[in-house]
Each structure stands twice: as C-alpha cells, then as structure tokens.
XYZ file of C-alpha atoms in Angstrom:
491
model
C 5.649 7.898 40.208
C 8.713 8.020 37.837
C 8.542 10.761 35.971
C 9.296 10.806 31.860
C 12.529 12.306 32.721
C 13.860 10.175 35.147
C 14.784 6.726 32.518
C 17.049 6.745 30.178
C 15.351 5.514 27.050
C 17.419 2.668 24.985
C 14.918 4.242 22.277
C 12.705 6.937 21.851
C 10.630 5.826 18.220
C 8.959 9.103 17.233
C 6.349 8.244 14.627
C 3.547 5.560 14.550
C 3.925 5.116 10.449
C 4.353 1.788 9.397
C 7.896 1.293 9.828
C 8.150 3.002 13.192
C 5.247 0.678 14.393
C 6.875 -2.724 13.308
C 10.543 -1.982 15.034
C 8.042 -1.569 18.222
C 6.366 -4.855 17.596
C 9.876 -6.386 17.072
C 11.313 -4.374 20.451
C 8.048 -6.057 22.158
C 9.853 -8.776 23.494
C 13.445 -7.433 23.942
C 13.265 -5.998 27.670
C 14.356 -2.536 25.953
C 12.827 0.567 27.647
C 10.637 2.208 25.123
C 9.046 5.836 24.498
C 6.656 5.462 21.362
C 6.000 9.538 20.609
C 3.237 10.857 17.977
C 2.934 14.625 17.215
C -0.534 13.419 15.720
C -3.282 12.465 18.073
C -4.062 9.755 15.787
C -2.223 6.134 14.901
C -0.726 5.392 11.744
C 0.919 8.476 10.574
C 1.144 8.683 5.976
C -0.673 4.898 6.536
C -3.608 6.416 8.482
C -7.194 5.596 8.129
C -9.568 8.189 9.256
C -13.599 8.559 10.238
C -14.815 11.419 8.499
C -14.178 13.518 11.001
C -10.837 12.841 11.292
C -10.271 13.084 7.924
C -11.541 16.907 8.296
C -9.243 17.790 11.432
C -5.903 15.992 9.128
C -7.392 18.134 6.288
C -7.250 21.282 8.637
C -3.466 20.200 9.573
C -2.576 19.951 6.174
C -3.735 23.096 4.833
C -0.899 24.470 7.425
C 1.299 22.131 6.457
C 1.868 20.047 9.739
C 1.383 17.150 7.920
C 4.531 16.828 6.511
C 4.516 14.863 2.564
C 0.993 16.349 1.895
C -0.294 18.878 0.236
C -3.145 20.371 -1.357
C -6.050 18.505 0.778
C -9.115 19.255 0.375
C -12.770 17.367 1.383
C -16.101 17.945 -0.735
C -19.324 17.017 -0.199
C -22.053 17.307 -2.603
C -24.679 19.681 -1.736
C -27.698 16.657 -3.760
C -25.819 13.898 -2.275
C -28.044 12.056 0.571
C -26.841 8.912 2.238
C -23.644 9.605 4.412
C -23.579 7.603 7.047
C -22.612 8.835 10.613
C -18.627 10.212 10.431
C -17.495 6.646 12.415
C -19.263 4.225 9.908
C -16.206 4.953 7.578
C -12.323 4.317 7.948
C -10.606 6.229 4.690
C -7.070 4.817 4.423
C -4.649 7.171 3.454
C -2.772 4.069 1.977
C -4.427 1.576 0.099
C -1.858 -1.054 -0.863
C -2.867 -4.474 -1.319
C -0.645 -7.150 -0.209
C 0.838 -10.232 -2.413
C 0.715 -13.279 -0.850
C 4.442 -14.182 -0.985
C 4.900 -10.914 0.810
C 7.738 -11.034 3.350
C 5.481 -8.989 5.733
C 2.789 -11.559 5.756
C 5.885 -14.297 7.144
C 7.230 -11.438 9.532
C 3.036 -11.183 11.045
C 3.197 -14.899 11.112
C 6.651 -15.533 13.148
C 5.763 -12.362 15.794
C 2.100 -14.116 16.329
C 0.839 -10.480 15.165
C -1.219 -11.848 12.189
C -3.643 -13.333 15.124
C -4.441 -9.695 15.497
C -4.741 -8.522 11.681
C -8.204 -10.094 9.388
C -7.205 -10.126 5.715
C -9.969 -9.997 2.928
C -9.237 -10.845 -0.598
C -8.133 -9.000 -3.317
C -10.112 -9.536 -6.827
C -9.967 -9.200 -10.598
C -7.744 -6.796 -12.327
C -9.595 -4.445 -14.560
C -8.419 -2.260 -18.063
C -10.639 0.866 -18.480
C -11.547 1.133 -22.549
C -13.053 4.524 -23.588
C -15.723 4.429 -25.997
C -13.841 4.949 -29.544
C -17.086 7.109 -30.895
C -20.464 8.196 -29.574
C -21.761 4.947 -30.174
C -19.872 2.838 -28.393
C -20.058 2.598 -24.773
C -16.567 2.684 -22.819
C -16.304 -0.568 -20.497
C -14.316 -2.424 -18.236
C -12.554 -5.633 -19.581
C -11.005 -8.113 -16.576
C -7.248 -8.547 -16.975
C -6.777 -12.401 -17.245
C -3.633 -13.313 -15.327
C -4.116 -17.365 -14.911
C -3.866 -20.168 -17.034
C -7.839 -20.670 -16.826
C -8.758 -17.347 -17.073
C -6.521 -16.703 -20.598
C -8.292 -19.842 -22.093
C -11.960 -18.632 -21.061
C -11.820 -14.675 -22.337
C -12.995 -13.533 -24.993
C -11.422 -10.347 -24.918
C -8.579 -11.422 -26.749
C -7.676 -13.322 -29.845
C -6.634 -16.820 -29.881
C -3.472 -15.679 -31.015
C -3.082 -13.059 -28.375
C -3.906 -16.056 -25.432
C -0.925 -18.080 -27.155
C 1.323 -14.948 -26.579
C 0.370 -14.354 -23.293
C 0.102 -17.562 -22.042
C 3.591 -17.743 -23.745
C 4.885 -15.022 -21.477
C 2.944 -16.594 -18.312
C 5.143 -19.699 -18.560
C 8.538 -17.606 -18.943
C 7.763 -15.235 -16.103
C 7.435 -17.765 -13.524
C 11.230 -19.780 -14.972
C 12.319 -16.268 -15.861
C 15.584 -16.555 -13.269
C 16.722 -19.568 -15.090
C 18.499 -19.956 -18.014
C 17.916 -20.094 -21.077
C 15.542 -17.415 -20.326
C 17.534 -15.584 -17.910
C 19.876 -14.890 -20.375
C 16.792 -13.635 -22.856
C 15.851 -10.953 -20.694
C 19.148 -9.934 -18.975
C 20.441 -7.552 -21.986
C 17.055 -5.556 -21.471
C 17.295 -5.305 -17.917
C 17.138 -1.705 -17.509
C 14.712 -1.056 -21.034
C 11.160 -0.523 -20.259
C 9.235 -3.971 -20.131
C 6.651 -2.622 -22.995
C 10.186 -2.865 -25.560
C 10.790 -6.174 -24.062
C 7.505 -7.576 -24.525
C 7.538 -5.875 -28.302
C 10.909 -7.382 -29.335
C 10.679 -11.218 -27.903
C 6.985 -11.761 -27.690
C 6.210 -9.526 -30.615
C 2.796 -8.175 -28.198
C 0.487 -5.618 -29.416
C -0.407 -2.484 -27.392
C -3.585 -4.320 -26.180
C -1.104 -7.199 -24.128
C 1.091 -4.872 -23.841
C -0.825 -2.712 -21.178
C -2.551 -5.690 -19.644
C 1.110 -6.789 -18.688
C 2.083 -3.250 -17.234
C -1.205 -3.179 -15.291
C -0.315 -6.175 -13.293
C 3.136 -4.362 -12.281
C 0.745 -1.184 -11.130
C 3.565 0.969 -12.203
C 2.365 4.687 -11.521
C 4.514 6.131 -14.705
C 3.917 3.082 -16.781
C 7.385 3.033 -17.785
C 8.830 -0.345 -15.401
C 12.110 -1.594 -16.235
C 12.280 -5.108 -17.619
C 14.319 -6.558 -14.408
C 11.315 -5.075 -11.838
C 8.646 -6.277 -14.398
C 9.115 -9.650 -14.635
C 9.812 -9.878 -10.972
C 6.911 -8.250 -9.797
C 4.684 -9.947 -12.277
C 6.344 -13.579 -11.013
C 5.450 -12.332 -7.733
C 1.960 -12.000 -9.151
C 1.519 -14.839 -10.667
C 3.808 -17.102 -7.718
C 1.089 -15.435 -5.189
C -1.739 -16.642 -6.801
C -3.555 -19.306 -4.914
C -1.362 -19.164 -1.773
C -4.233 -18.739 0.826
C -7.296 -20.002 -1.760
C -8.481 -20.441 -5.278
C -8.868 -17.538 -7.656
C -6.660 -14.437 -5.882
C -3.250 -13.765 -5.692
C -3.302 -10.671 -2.986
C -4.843 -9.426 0.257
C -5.954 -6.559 1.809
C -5.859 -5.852 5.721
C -9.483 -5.204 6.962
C -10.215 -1.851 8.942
C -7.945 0.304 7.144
C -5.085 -1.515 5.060
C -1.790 -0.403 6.701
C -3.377 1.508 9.502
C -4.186 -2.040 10.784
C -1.141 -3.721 11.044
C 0.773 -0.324 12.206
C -2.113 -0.267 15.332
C -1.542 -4.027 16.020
C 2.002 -3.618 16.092
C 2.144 -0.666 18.096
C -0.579 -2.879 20.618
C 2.369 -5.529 20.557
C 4.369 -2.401 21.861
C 2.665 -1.469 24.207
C 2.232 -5.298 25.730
C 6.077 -6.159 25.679
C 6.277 -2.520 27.794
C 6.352 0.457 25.928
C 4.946 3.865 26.710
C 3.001 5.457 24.442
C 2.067 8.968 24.013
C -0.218 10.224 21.010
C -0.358 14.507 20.649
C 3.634 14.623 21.458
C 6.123 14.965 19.004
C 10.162 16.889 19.711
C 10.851 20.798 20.118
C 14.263 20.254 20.253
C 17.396 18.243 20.554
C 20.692 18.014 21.488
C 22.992 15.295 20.325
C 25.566 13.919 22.290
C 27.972 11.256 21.718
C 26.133 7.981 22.904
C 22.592 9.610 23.430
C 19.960 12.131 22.916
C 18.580 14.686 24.678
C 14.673 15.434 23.589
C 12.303 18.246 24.448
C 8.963 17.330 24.052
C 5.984 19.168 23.246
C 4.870 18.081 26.062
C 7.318 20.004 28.495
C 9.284 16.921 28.972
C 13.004 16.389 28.855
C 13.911 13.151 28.107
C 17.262 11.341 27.410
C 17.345 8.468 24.967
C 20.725 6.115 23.677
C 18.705 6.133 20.240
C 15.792 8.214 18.401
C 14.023 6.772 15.231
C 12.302 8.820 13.112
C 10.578 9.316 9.847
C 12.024 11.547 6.869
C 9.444 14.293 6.397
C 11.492 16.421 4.324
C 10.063 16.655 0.411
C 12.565 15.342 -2.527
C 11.642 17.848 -5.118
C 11.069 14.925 -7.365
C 7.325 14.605 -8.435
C 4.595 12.946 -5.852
C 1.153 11.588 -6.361
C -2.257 12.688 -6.657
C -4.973 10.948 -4.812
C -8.961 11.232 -4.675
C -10.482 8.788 -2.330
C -14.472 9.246 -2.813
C -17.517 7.285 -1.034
C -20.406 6.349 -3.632
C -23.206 5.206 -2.321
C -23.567 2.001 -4.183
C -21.862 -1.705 -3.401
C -21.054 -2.199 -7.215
C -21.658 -5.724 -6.553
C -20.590 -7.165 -10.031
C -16.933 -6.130 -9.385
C -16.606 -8.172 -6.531
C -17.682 -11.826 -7.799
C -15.283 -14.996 -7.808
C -13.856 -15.953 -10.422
C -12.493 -19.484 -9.599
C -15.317 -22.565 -8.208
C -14.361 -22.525 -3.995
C -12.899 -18.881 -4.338
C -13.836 -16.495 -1.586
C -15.749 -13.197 -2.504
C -13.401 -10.149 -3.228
C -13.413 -7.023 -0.971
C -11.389 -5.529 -3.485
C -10.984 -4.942 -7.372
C -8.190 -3.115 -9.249
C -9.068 -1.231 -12.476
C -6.573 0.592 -14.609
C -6.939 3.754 -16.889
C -4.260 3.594 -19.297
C -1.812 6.714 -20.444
C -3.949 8.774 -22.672
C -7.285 7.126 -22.177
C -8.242 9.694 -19.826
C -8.851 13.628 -20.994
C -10.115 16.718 -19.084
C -12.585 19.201 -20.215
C -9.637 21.483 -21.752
C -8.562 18.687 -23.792
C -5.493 17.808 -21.719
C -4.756 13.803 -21.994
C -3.879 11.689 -19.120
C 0.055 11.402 -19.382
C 0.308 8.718 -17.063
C -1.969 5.690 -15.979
C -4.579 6.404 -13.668
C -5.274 3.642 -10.836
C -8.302 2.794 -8.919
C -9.034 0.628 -5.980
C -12.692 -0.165 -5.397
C -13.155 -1.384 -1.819
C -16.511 -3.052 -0.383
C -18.033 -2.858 2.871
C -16.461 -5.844 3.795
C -13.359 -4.341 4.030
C -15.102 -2.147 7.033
C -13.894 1.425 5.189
C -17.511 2.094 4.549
C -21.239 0.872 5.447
C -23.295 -1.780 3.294
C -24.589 -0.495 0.429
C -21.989 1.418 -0.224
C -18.157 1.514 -1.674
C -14.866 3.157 -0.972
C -12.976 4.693 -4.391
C -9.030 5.252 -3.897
C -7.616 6.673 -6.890
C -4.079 7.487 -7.577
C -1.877 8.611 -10.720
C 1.035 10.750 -10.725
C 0.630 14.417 -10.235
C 1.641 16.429 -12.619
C -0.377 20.078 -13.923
C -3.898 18.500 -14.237
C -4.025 15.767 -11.836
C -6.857 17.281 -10.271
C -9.065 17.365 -13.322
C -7.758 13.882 -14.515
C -8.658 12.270 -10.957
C -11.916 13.935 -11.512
C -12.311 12.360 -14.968
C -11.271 8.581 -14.351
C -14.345 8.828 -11.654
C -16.675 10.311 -13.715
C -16.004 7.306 -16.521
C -15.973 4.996 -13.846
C -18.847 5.328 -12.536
C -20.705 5.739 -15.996
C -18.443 2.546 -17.243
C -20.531 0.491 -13.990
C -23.726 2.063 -14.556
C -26.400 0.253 -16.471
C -29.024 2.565 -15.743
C -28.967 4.800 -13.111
C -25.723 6.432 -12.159
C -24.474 5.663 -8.300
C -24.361 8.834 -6.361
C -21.095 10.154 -5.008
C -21.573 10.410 -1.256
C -17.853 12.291 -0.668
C -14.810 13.345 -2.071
C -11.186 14.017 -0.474
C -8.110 14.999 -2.384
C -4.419 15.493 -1.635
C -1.246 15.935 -3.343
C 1.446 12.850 -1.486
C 5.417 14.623 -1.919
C 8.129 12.521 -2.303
C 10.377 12.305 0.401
C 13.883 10.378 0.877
C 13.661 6.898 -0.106
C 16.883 5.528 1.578
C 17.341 5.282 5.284
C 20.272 6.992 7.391
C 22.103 6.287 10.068
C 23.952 9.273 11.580
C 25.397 8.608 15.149
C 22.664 7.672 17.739
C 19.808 8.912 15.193
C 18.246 6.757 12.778
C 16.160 7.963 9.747
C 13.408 5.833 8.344
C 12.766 6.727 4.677
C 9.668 8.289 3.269
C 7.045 6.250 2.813
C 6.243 4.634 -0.475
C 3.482 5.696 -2.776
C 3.510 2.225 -4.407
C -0.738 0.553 -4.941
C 0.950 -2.821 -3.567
C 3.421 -3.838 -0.696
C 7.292 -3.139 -1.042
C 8.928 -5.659 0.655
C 12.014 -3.463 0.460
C 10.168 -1.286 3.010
C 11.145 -3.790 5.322
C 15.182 -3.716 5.428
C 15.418 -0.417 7.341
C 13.096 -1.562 9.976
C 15.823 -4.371 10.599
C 18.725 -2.316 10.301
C 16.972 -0.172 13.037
C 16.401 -3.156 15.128
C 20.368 -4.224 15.130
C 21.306 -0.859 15.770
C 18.742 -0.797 19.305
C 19.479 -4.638 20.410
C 23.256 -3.576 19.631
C 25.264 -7.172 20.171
C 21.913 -8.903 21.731
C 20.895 -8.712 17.941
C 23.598 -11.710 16.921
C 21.779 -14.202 19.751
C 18.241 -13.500 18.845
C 15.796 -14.307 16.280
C 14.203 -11.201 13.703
C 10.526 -10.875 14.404
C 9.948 -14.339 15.914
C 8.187 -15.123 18.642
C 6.662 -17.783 20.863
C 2.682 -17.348 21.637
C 2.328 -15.170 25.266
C 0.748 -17.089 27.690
C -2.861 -16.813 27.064
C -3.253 -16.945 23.123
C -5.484 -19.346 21.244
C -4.390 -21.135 19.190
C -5.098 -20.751 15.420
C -3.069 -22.356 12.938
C -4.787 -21.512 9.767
C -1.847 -19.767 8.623
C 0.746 -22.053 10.050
C-alpha cells in the first residue's frame, strides 16, 4: 500500500473549521489529490458541537491552551440539578449562528447538491429583555415586531411609534436607491442609533428594537452595515415559508454543514485523518514539506490553514447552559401556515443587565434559545447559548442575563438548570493571507448570524489549488452523483 509519503499532495487542508471544510467540498469533484489533517480528534474545529463528554475532554484541552482562540473554559454542574440525560443525548455547538435566508451559503449548498445532506429548522421571534423598573413590576420579554403584520398587531408600541417604524421598514428595503440612498450616505460610517435619531426622530425604545435585529455584539453598528443587514432581514423573510426570515442547521448549526462538506471530501477522494495536525515545516519554492504528528513526512504544492494566533483586540464571552424545560411559549408561530420555531432570539440591552457588585452590562447581552428539535438536547428540555462581549465582568453578567431569563419565562415554578459551560472566544486575524504556497484562512467570526463575507477566502483558496483549471470550471456547482434522489424542494 502507498504510503502517506509517497504522493505529492496538490493540497494538504489542515483544519476541519468551516472554511477548511467547504474548499474540500468544492475540491470534491476536481480530481485534486487531497490530505484533510485535524490535530483534534473531533470535526468542526471553533464550529464544533460536542456530547457532553466531549465538551469535557475540549474543556481539558483548553485549560492547556491547545485549543487555540479559547480561553477560560470551564463546565459546571449543579450539585440539586436532576435530569441530565446520557452525555450523547446532547450536541452543544460551539457556534450558534443562525442563517438568513438570502444567505450566499444556502445558494453555494444548493449548486454543490450538499444541502441534500444538511436539515434546516426555523428560526423564530426576536425578543427585547425589559427589567422590572421597581419591585413591583415584573421584568418581561416583549417580541421585536419586524413585519408589516406584526407592527400593526402589537401593542407594545404606540401608534405613533408603528408609523415610525413601519416608516423605516419601507426605506430599508429601497434604501440603495435614490432619493434615499442619498439620505443615508452622509451617515455612512455614524452609528445607526444617530441615524435613526436625526431622520426618523426614534425614541430609545425603536431605537434598540432596530439594533437588535442587526445582533451587533457592541451595539454600536455603523449606518452603512445597519441598514444592509436589516434589508437582509427583512428581504429574507418569507423565502422558504410564512412568518421567519432565518434558519438554523439541525444537529449542531455549523458543525453540520462543516461534517457534510468534509463527507463530500471524502467521496470526491480525499484522505482524512482526525488526531493529526503539523510538527514542522519546511517551505520550498513550489511546495511544502510537512511533519506530521503522526511520524509522517509528507510533501504538498499547497497547505491551507486556519489563523490561530490571538489579535489582542477584545473577544467574546459565552455560557451555553441546558435547562431542563422546553419553554414552549417561545417557540409558537406567529404567521397562519408558519412552521414551528426551533429557535428564538432575545436581547438584553446595554445597561439592562447588573451583577451583584453593582457593575452594569456595558454591552448587549444575546441569547439563543434552542429546542429539542434542533437535536442539541432531549425533549423536555432546551439549549441556552449566550454571548456578549467580554470585558472585566463578563462572567458575572452571563450569569445574570440567565438568571433574569429564566425568572422573565417563569410563571410559577422556576426551570432547573441542568448544565453550564463557559469560555472566553479571542479574536484572531480577520483577513486571509496568501504567502507563497501557504494559504491562511482568517479567524473565525464571533458574529450570532452568518457572514457571507466568510465565504470569499474559501474561493480565493480554491483558485489558488485549481490554479488555471479554475477559469474553465464552475464555483461550487455540481451535477447530482449517480445515485441521488431527487428532491427539489429547494430548487
């Protein structure tokens, strides 16, 4: 048998995050030889989903800091807590980002017949966290209405605040055209929140429903990415049904599609080897010699690989916790015909939030309430991903949003949390490099929803390994292999 040593790679992809795994699912049909390489023993990579167990082992790695952009891990577990389910009823996803309908990735799964692979679940109301303003008062969730029905039928705002927002509705989606391009265009790089005070003279009330819908982790969104990401929003909506605008991958969010894709890999030809990552290297003019962890010495024309190195710049904090109730009444249509959400958004604004000590939440706090449809946890229960920038006392203001969470859904008895991990995510790079036969992929994002711009490097990647083949074939498009049913539902 041919030994490791013995080919000369066109590519050696080292990595099985997201990016990594889609340039193997569009080298699946390109005749290229192929050595897919993981230092983890697990798929995925910063887009992981884990059992509990896993999630303990990555834990154990990143206390020792072999898990590159993490830090500061830690798992709890409730010594009155009684309900876990067995460690492989769960799949904890280390990246929780829903997906917009008009999301270039959702064409891309489309044209490479990957999608057949991938279920998608919908993604349900946006929610505003109010605190209580006095002992009183209870604090409460209030749904974020984002469609022309659902700003006629609250009654959470004014009449006068529905003509202003359904005001802003209608420019968002002509926004690129004039005369309103020309409105927005001298407050391009001003935060949205002075936009929307100056020209549609909102309160802070609109104001934050707005900036929820961008799910900007500082809260401070330029006007240019604002109204784009809202039109994306609000363009999305009703795409593949009535009453949601965004979906969510089933099994694990990005872990998913990076597993399908790296199955696509491993199809067209690729070898795959999980618990193998590179020793060292030596760079030569066309190609690249690798030592692997596994004692082999390999020669490739290309490497691709991941930045793991941390920006300095500040990263995010994130508690993902198990309670052991299905919070049902988060997850109800909206819309007659609509499907039934796996997933609901709710947002703690800037300074709604305080610790014990007194310290106020600086920045909004976001949480992600998954079902057990999405298959991240058993029935009964619900998955809790929450994320907010970290700065001094992110640990304590994680801690908080879940405590007024849960008491904000609880009309009598309190649901019981089953599990808690933590972790710090660094910052890494966040442009991609291309430095003789070695290709960088940038780190990954920490956005709650789908960059498309993630996307670009994984192409430039492509061109550079198809080298002149790349001008006579087509990006990421595909004809069915022999033996797939057909299924046009999202032809």
């Amino acid at each position: 048998m041919e030994s490791l040593g013995d080919t000369l790679w066109d590519v050696v992809i080292s990595g099985t995050g997201l990016q990594q795994s889609l340039l193997a699912l569009a080298l699946s049909r390109s005749g290229k030889k192929i050595l897919h390489i993981d230092p983890n023993e697990f798929y995925g990579g910063s887009e992981a989903a884990f059992s509990l167990q896993d999630a303990k082992s990555w834990v154990t790695h990143a206390s020792n800091g072999s898990c590159g952009l993490v830090k500061s891990a830690s798992i709890a577990l409730p010594e009155d807590a009684t309900g876990l389910s067995p460690s492989r009823a769960y799949s904890l996803a280390l990246a929780p980002q829903l997906i917009h309908a008009r999301s270039a990735i959702l064409s891309q799964l489309v044209s490479s017949r990957a999608y057949r692979q991938v279920e998608f679940l919908a993604v349900g109301s946006f929610f505003i966290f109010s605190p209580s303003r006095d002992s009183a008062e209870a604090s409460g969730l209030t749904r974020i209405p984002s469609t022309r029905e659902e700003v006629f039928s609250t009654t959470a705002i004014s009449a006068k605040e529905k003509r202003l927002l359904m005001k802003f509705l209608k420019f968002v989606l002509d926004h690129e055209s004039s005369p309103h391009l020309e409105t927005w265009q001298e407050h391009a790089d001003s935060p949205l929140v002075d936009f929307l005070q100056k020209e549609f003279k909102m309160g802070g009330e609109l104001q934050t429903y707005i900036i929820t819908l961008t799910l900007s982790l500082d809260g401070q969104i330029n006007t240019r990415d604002g109204l784009a990401v809202i039109r994306r929003h609000l363009s999305s909506m009703g795409v593949y049904g009535p009453g949601f605008a965004a979906i969510y991958p089933k099994w694990g969010g990005l872990s998913e599609i990076a597993q399908v894709s790296c199955r696509a890999g491993a199809v067209g030809g690729a070898v795959y080897m999980l618990g193998t990552g590179i020793e060292t290297m030596e760079i030569a003019e066309d190609e690249v010699e690798l030592h692997l962890t596994s004692g082999d010495n390999i020669k490739t024309r290309m490497l691709v690989r991941a930045d793991d190195s941390p920006s300095g710049q500040t990263g995010v904090g994130r508690l993902v916790a198990v309670v052991g109730s299905p919070l049902t009444s988060l997850f109800e249509a909206t819309v007659e015909g609509a499907p039934r959400p796996a997933v609901a958004l709710i947002a703690f604004p800037a300074g709604s939030l305080s610790t014990a000590a007194g310290e106020e939440s600086a920045y909004p706090v976001y949480l992600s309430v998954h079902s057990s449809e999405t298959g991240e946890c058993p029935v009964g229960q619900s998955v809790l991903y929450l994320t907010t920038l970290a700065t001094g006392n992110v640990t304590g203001i994680l801690e908080r949003a879940l405590d007024a969470f849960i008491h904000a859904t609880s009309d009598s008895q309190a649901p019981q949390v089953l599990y808690r991990l933590q972790y710090e995510q660094l910052p890494g790079a966040d442009t991609a490099r291309a430095e003789g036969p070695i290709f960088t992929f940038p780190a990954p994002s920490p956005s709650l929803s789908f960059d498309d711009s993630v996307l670009e490097p994984v192409q430039e990647a492509w061109k550079k390994v198809m080298g002149e083949a790349a001008a006579e074939a087509e990006y990421m498009v595909f004809e069915d292999r022999e033996g797939a049913m057909d299924d046009d539902v999202y032809e």
